JSON list of C-alpha atoms in Angstrom, two decimals:
[
{"chain": "A", "resi": 1, "resn": "MET", "atom": "CA", "xyz": [-12.66, 17.40, 11.80]},
{"chain": "A", "resi": 2, "resn": "THR", "atom": "CA", "xyz": [-13.57, 14.08, 12.31]},
{"chain": "A", "resi": 3, "resn": "GLU", "atom": "CA", "xyz": [-11.69, 10.94, 10.90]},
{"chain": "A", "resi": 4, "resn": "PRO", "atom": "CA", "xyz": [-13.15, 8.81, 8.01]},
{"chain": "A", "resi": 5, "resn": "THR", "atom": "CA", "xyz": [-14.19, 5.49, 9.38]},
{"chain": "A", "resi": 6, "resn": "PRO", "atom": "CA", "xyz": [-15.15, 2.38, 7.19]},
{"chain": "A", "resi": 7, "resn": "GLY", "atom": "CA", "xyz": [-18.73, 2.16, 7.72]},
{"chain": "A", "resi": 8, "resn": "ASN", "atom": "CA", "xyz": [-21.91, 3.55, 5.62]},
{"chain": "A", "resi": 9, "resn": "GLY", "atom": "CA", "xyz": [-21.21, 0.94, 2.67]},
{"chain": "A", "resi": 10, "resn": "ASP", "atom": "CA", "xyz": [-17.03, 2.56, 2.93]},
{"chain": "A", "resi": 11, "resn": "GLY", "atom": "CA", "xyz": [-14.57, -0.18, 2.72]},
{"chain": "A", "resi": 12, "resn": "VAL", "atom": "CA", "xyz": [-11.29, 0.02, 4.99]},
{"chain": "A", "resi": 13, "resn": "LEU", "atom": "CA", "xyz": [-9.55, 0.75, 1.87]},
{"chain": "A", "resi": 14, "resn": "SER", "atom": "CA", "xyz": [-11.59, 4.03, 1.01]},
{"chain": "A", "resi": 15, "resn": "ALA", "atom": "CA", "xyz": [-11.74, 5.08, 4.62]},
{"chain": "A", "resi": 16, "resn": "LEU", "atom": "CA", "xyz": [-7.72, 4.57, 4.79]},
{"chain": "A", "resi": 17, "resn": "ALA", "atom": "CA", "xyz": [-7.23, 6.14, 1.34]},
{"chain": "A", "resi": 18, "resn": "ARG", "atom": "CA", "xyz": [-9.43, 9.46, 2.87]},
{"chain": "A", "resi": 19, "resn": "ILE", "atom": "CA", "xyz": [-7.24, 9.59, 5.98]},
{"chain": "A", "resi": 20, "resn": "LEU", "atom": "CA", "xyz": [-3.96, 9.07, 4.25]},
{"chain": "A", "resi": 21, "resn": "GLN", "atom": "CA", "xyz": [-5.24, 12.46, 2.10]},
{"chain": "A", "resi": 22, "resn": "ALA", "atom": "CA", "xyz": [-5.94, 14.52, 5.00]},
{"chain": "A", "resi": 23, "resn": "ARG", "atom": "CA", "xyz": [-2.47, 13.27, 6.64]},
{"chain": "A", "resi": 24, "resn": "ARG", "atom": "CA", "xyz": [-0.92, 15.42, 3.79]},
{"chain": "A", "resi": 25, "resn": "GLU", "atom": "CA", "xyz": [-1.88, 18.67, 5.56]},
{"chain": "A", "resi": 26, "resn": "ALA", "atom": "CA", "xyz": [-0.43, 17.22, 9.11]},
{"chain": "A", "resi": 27, "resn": "ASP", "atom": "CA", "xyz": [2.28, 17.86, 10.85]},
{"chain": "A", "resi": 28, "resn": "PRO", "atom": "CA", "xyz": [4.82, 15.92, 10.37]},
{"chain": "A", "resi": 29, "resn": "GLU", "atom": "CA", "xyz": [5.79, 15.92, 14.09]},
{"chain": "A", "resi": 30, "resn": "HIS", "atom": "CA", "xyz": [2.71, 14.62, 14.89]},
{"chain": "A", "resi": 31, "resn": "SER", "atom": "CA", "xyz": [1.65, 12.32, 12.38]},
{"chain": "A", "resi": 32, "resn": "TYR", "atom": "CA", "xyz": [3.70, 9.17, 11.28]},
{"chain": "A", "resi": 33, "resn": "VAL", "atom": "CA", "xyz": [2.06, 9.43, 7.45]},
{"chain": "A", "resi": 34, "resn": "ALA", "atom": "CA", "xyz": [2.83, 13.14, 7.46]},
{"chain": "A", "resi": 35, "resn": "SER", "atom": "CA", "xyz": [6.31, 12.44, 8.28]},
{"chain": "A", "resi": 36, "resn": "LEU", "atom": "CA", "xyz": [6.95, 10.13, 5.24]},
{"chain": "A", "resi": 37, "resn": "TYR", "atom": "CA", "xyz": [5.10, 12.39, 3.16]},
{"chain": "A", "resi": 38, "resn": "ALA", "atom": "CA", "xyz": [7.53, 15.07, 4.21]},
{"chain": "A", "resi": 39, "resn": "ARG", "atom": "CA", "xyz": [10.85, 12.58, 3.80]},
{"chain": "A", "resi": 40, "resn": "GLY", "atom": "CA", "xyz": [9.91, 11.78, 0.23]},
{"chain": "A", "resi": 41, "resn": "LEU", "atom": "CA", "xyz": [9.34, 8.56, -2.30]},
{"chain": "A", "resi": 42, "resn": "ASP", "atom": "CA", "xyz": [12.88, 7.12, -1.16]},
{"chain": "A", "resi": 43, "resn": "THR", "atom": "CA", "xyz": [11.44, 6.78, 2.54]},
{"chain": "A", "resi": 44, "resn": "ILE", "atom": "CA", "xyz": [8.14, 5.63, 1.84]},
{"chain": "A", "resi": 45, "resn": "LEU", "atom": "CA", "xyz": [9.59, 3.16, -0.86]},
{"chain": "A", "resi": 46, "resn": "LYS", "atom": "CA", "xyz": [12.07, 1.79, 1.80]},
{"chain": "A", "resi": 47, "resn": "LYS", "atom": "CA", "xyz": [9.40, 1.23, 4.16]},
{"chain": "A", "resi": 48, "resn": "VAL", "atom": "CA", "xyz": [7.62, -0.80, 1.91]},
{"chain": "A", "resi": 49, "resn": "GLY", "atom": "CA", "xyz": [10.54, -2.75, 1.18]},
{"chain": "A", "resi": 50, "resn": "GLU", "atom": "CA", "xyz": [11.31, -3.57, 4.72]},
{"chain": "A", "resi": 51, "resn": "GLU", "atom": "CA", "xyz": [7.77, -4.15, 5.15]},
{"chain": "A", "resi": 52, "resn": "ALA", "atom": "CA", "xyz": [7.38, -6.79, 2.18]},
{"chain": "A", "resi": 53, "resn": "VAL", "atom": "CA", "xyz": [10.72, -8.51, 3.83]},
{"chain": "A", "resi": 54, "resn": "GLU", "atom": "CA", "xyz": [8.71, -8.90, 7.39]},
{"chain": "A", "resi": 55, "resn": "THR", "atom": "CA", "xyz": [5.84, -10.18, 5.56]},
{"chain": "A", "resi": 56, "resn": "VAL", "atom": "CA", "xyz": [7.79, -12.75, 3.63]},
{"chain": "A", "resi": 57, "resn": "ILE", "atom": "CA", "xyz": [9.77, -13.85, 6.72]},
{"chain": "A", "resi": 58, "resn": "ALA", "atom": "CA", "xyz": [6.16, -13.79, 8.67]},
{"chain": "A", "resi": 59, "resn": "GLY", "atom": "CA", "xyz": [5.05, -16.00, 5.87]},
{"chain": "A", "resi": 60, "resn": "LYS", "atom": "CA", "xyz": [7.77, -18.72, 6.08]},
{"chain": "A", "resi": 61, "resn": "ALA", "atom": "CA", "xyz": [8.44, -18.95, 9.73]},
{"chain": "A", "resi": 62, "resn": "GLY", "atom": "CA", "xyz": [5.92, -17.01, 11.70]},
{"chain": "A", "resi": 63, "resn": "SER", "atom": "CA", "xyz": [2.40, -17.49, 13.14]},
{"chain": "A", "resi": 64, "resn": "LYS", "atom": "CA", "xyz": [-1.01, -16.80, 11.29]},
{"chain": "A", "resi": 65, "resn": "GLN", "atom": "CA", "xyz": [-1.12, -13.64, 13.38]},
{"chain": "A", "resi": 66, "resn": "GLU", "atom": "CA", "xyz": [2.39, -12.40, 12.61]},
{"chain": "A", "resi": 67, "resn": "LEU", "atom": "CA", "xyz": [1.66, -13.18, 8.97]},
{"chain": "A", "resi": 68, "resn": "ILE", "atom": "CA", "xyz": [-1.92, -11.34, 9.37]},
{"chain": "A", "resi": 69, "resn": "HIS", "atom": "CA", "xyz": [-0.22, -8.45, 11.34]},
{"chain": "A", "resi": 70, "resn": "GLU", "atom": "CA", "xyz": [2.93, -8.31, 8.64]},
{"chain": "A", "resi": 71, "resn": "THR", "atom": "CA", "xyz": [0.76, -7.99, 6.01]},
{"chain": "A", "resi": 72, "resn": "ALA", "atom": "CA", "xyz": [-1.77, -5.31, 7.36]},
{"chain": "A", "resi": 73, "resn": "ASP", "atom": "CA", "xyz": [1.98, -3.01, 7.84]},
{"chain": "A", "resi": 74, "resn": "LEU", "atom": "CA", "xyz": [2.70, -3.53, 3.76]},
{"chain": "A", "resi": 75, "resn": "TRP", "atom": "CA", "xyz": [-1.05, -3.05, 2.59]},
{"chain": "A", "resi": 76, "resn": "PHE", "atom": "CA", "xyz": [-0.70, 0.18, 4.88]},
{"chain": "A", "resi": 77, "resn": "HIS", "atom": "CA", "xyz": [2.70, 1.24, 3.52]},
{"chain": "A", "resi": 78, "resn": "CYS", "atom": "CA", "xyz": [1.63, 0.51, 0.03]},
{"chain": "A", "resi": 79, "resn": "LEU", "atom": "CA", "xyz": [-1.47, 2.49, 0.08]},
{"chain": "A", "resi": 80, "resn": "VAL", "atom": "CA", "xyz": [0.75, 5.47, 1.78]},
{"chain": "A", "resi": 81, "resn": "LEU", "atom": "CA", "xyz": [2.87, 5.31, -1.85]},
{"chain": "A", "resi": 82, "resn": "LEU", "atom": "CA", "xyz": [-0.23, 4.89, -3.80]},
{"chain": "A", "resi": 83, "resn": "SER", "atom": "CA", "xyz": [-1.21, 8.14, -2.05]},
{"chain": "A", "resi": 84, "resn": "TYR", "atom": "CA", "xyz": [1.93, 9.65, -2.49]},
{"chain": "A", "resi": 85, "resn": "LYS", "atom": "CA", "xyz": [1.83, 9.39, -5.88]},
{"chain": "A", "resi": 86, "resn": "GLY", "atom": "CA", "xyz": [-1.73, 10.28, -6.44]},
{"chain": "A", "resi": 87, "resn": "VAL", "atom": "CA", "xyz": [-3.39, 6.84, -7.43]},
{"chain": "A", "resi": 88, "resn": "GLY", "atom": "CA", "xyz": [-6.55, 5.46, -5.14]},
{"chain": "A", "resi": 89, "resn": "PRO", "atom": "CA", "xyz": [-7.09, 1.86, -3.82]},
{"chain": "A", "resi": 90, "resn": "GLU", "atom": "CA", "xyz": [-10.00, 2.05, -6.21]},
{"chain": "A", "resi": 91, "resn": "GLU", "atom": "CA", "xyz": [-7.88, 1.83, -9.38]},
{"chain": "A", "resi": 92, "resn": "VAL", "atom": "CA", "xyz": [-5.78, -0.76, -7.74]},
{"chain": "A", "resi": 93, "resn": "LEU", "atom": "CA", "xyz": [-9.23, -2.89, -7.50]},
{"chain": "A", "resi": 94, "resn": "ALA", "atom": "CA", "xyz": [-10.62, -2.23, -10.60]},
{"chain": "A", "resi": 95, "resn": "GLU", "atom": "CA", "xyz": [-6.91, -3.46, -12.27]},
{"chain": "A", "resi": 96, "resn": "LEU", "atom": "CA", "xyz": [-7.62, -6.74, -9.83]},
{"chain": "A", "resi": 97, "resn": "ALA", "atom": "CA", "xyz": [-11.52, -6.84, -11.34]},
{"chain": "A", "resi": 98, "resn": "ARG", "atom": "CA", "xyz": [-10.23, -6.59, -14.53]},
{"chain": "A", "resi": 99, "resn": "ARG", "atom": "CA", "xyz": [-8.00, -9.74, -13.84]},
{"chain": "A", "resi": 100, "resn": "PHE", "atom": "CA", "xyz": [-11.22, -12.09, -12.86]},
{"chain": "A", "resi": 101, "resn": "GLY", "atom": "CA", "xyz": [-11.38, -14.76, -15.31]},
{"chain": "A", "resi": 102, "resn": "VAL", "atom": "CA", "xyz": [-8.08, -14.41, -17.26]},
{"chain": "A", "resi": 103, "resn": "SER", "atom": "CA", "xyz": [-5.11, -16.93, -16.68]},
{"chain": "A", "resi": 104, "resn": "GLY", "atom": "CA", "xyz": [-2.27, -15.76, -14.84]},
{"chain": "A", "resi": 105, "resn": "HIS", "atom": "CA", "xyz": [0.48, -16.64, -17.20]},
{"chain": "A", "resi": 106, "resn": "GLU", "atom": "CA", "xyz": [-1.79, -14.72, -19.99]},
{"chain": "A", "resi": 107, "resn": "GLU", "atom": "CA", "xyz": [-2.05, -11.84, -18.26]},
{"chain": "A", "resi": 108, "resn": "LYS", "atom": "CA", "xyz": [1.40, -11.74, -17.34]},
{"chain": "A", "resi": 109, "resn": "ALA", "atom": "CA", "xyz": [2.24, -12.32, -21.15]},
{"chain": "A", "resi": 110, "resn": "ALA", "atom": "CA", "xyz": [-0.12, -9.22, -22.27]},
{"chain": "A", "resi": 111, "resn": "ARG", "atom": "CA", "xyz": [2.09, -6.89, -19.99]},
{"chain": "A", "resi": 112, "resn": "GLY", "atom": "CA", "xyz": [5.26, -7.89, -21.54]},
{"chain": "A", "resi": 113, "resn": "ARG", "atom": "CA", "xyz": [8.18, -6.89, -20.11]},
{"chain": "A", "resi": 114, "resn": "LYS", "atom": "CA", "xyz": [8.33, -4.03, -18.01]},
{"chain": "A", "resi": 115, "resn": "PRO", "atom": "CA", "xyz": [11.01, -1.22, -18.66]},
{"chain": "A", "resi": 116, "resn": "GLY", "atom": "CA", "xyz": [13.64, -1.05, -16.09]},
{"chain": "A", "resi": 117, "resn": "LEU", "atom": "CA", "xyz": [12.85, -4.39, -14.57]},
{"chain": "A", "resi": 118, "resn": "ALA", "atom": "CA", "xyz": [15.36, -7.48, -15.54]},
{"chain": "A", "resi": 119, "resn": "ARG", "atom": "CA", "xyz": [13.63, -10.99, -16.34]}
]
């Protein structure tokens, strides 16, 4: 099978989403993503958290290139999480598009308090 690639009108996120979906069937011994899927949600969440912290550190004290690198790692692991939960990046992009022209303060107020999250 040929790996999906960004091109022919496809974006990088769409191509990555297809690759991540294909990795569900891969051998965890030979695929990092398949090994994350095999270890489950808690492992994936831990990686997202680790990458978020590394991104924050790079944002505070790192170079531009370090910030780019760590953000790419964070986004990648967020895509793994989305894929694991059956959510495509197009759904997140649609939510971002929905927010265009809406004040961040208004949007947050409209969402209200999230269950399980302290303020």
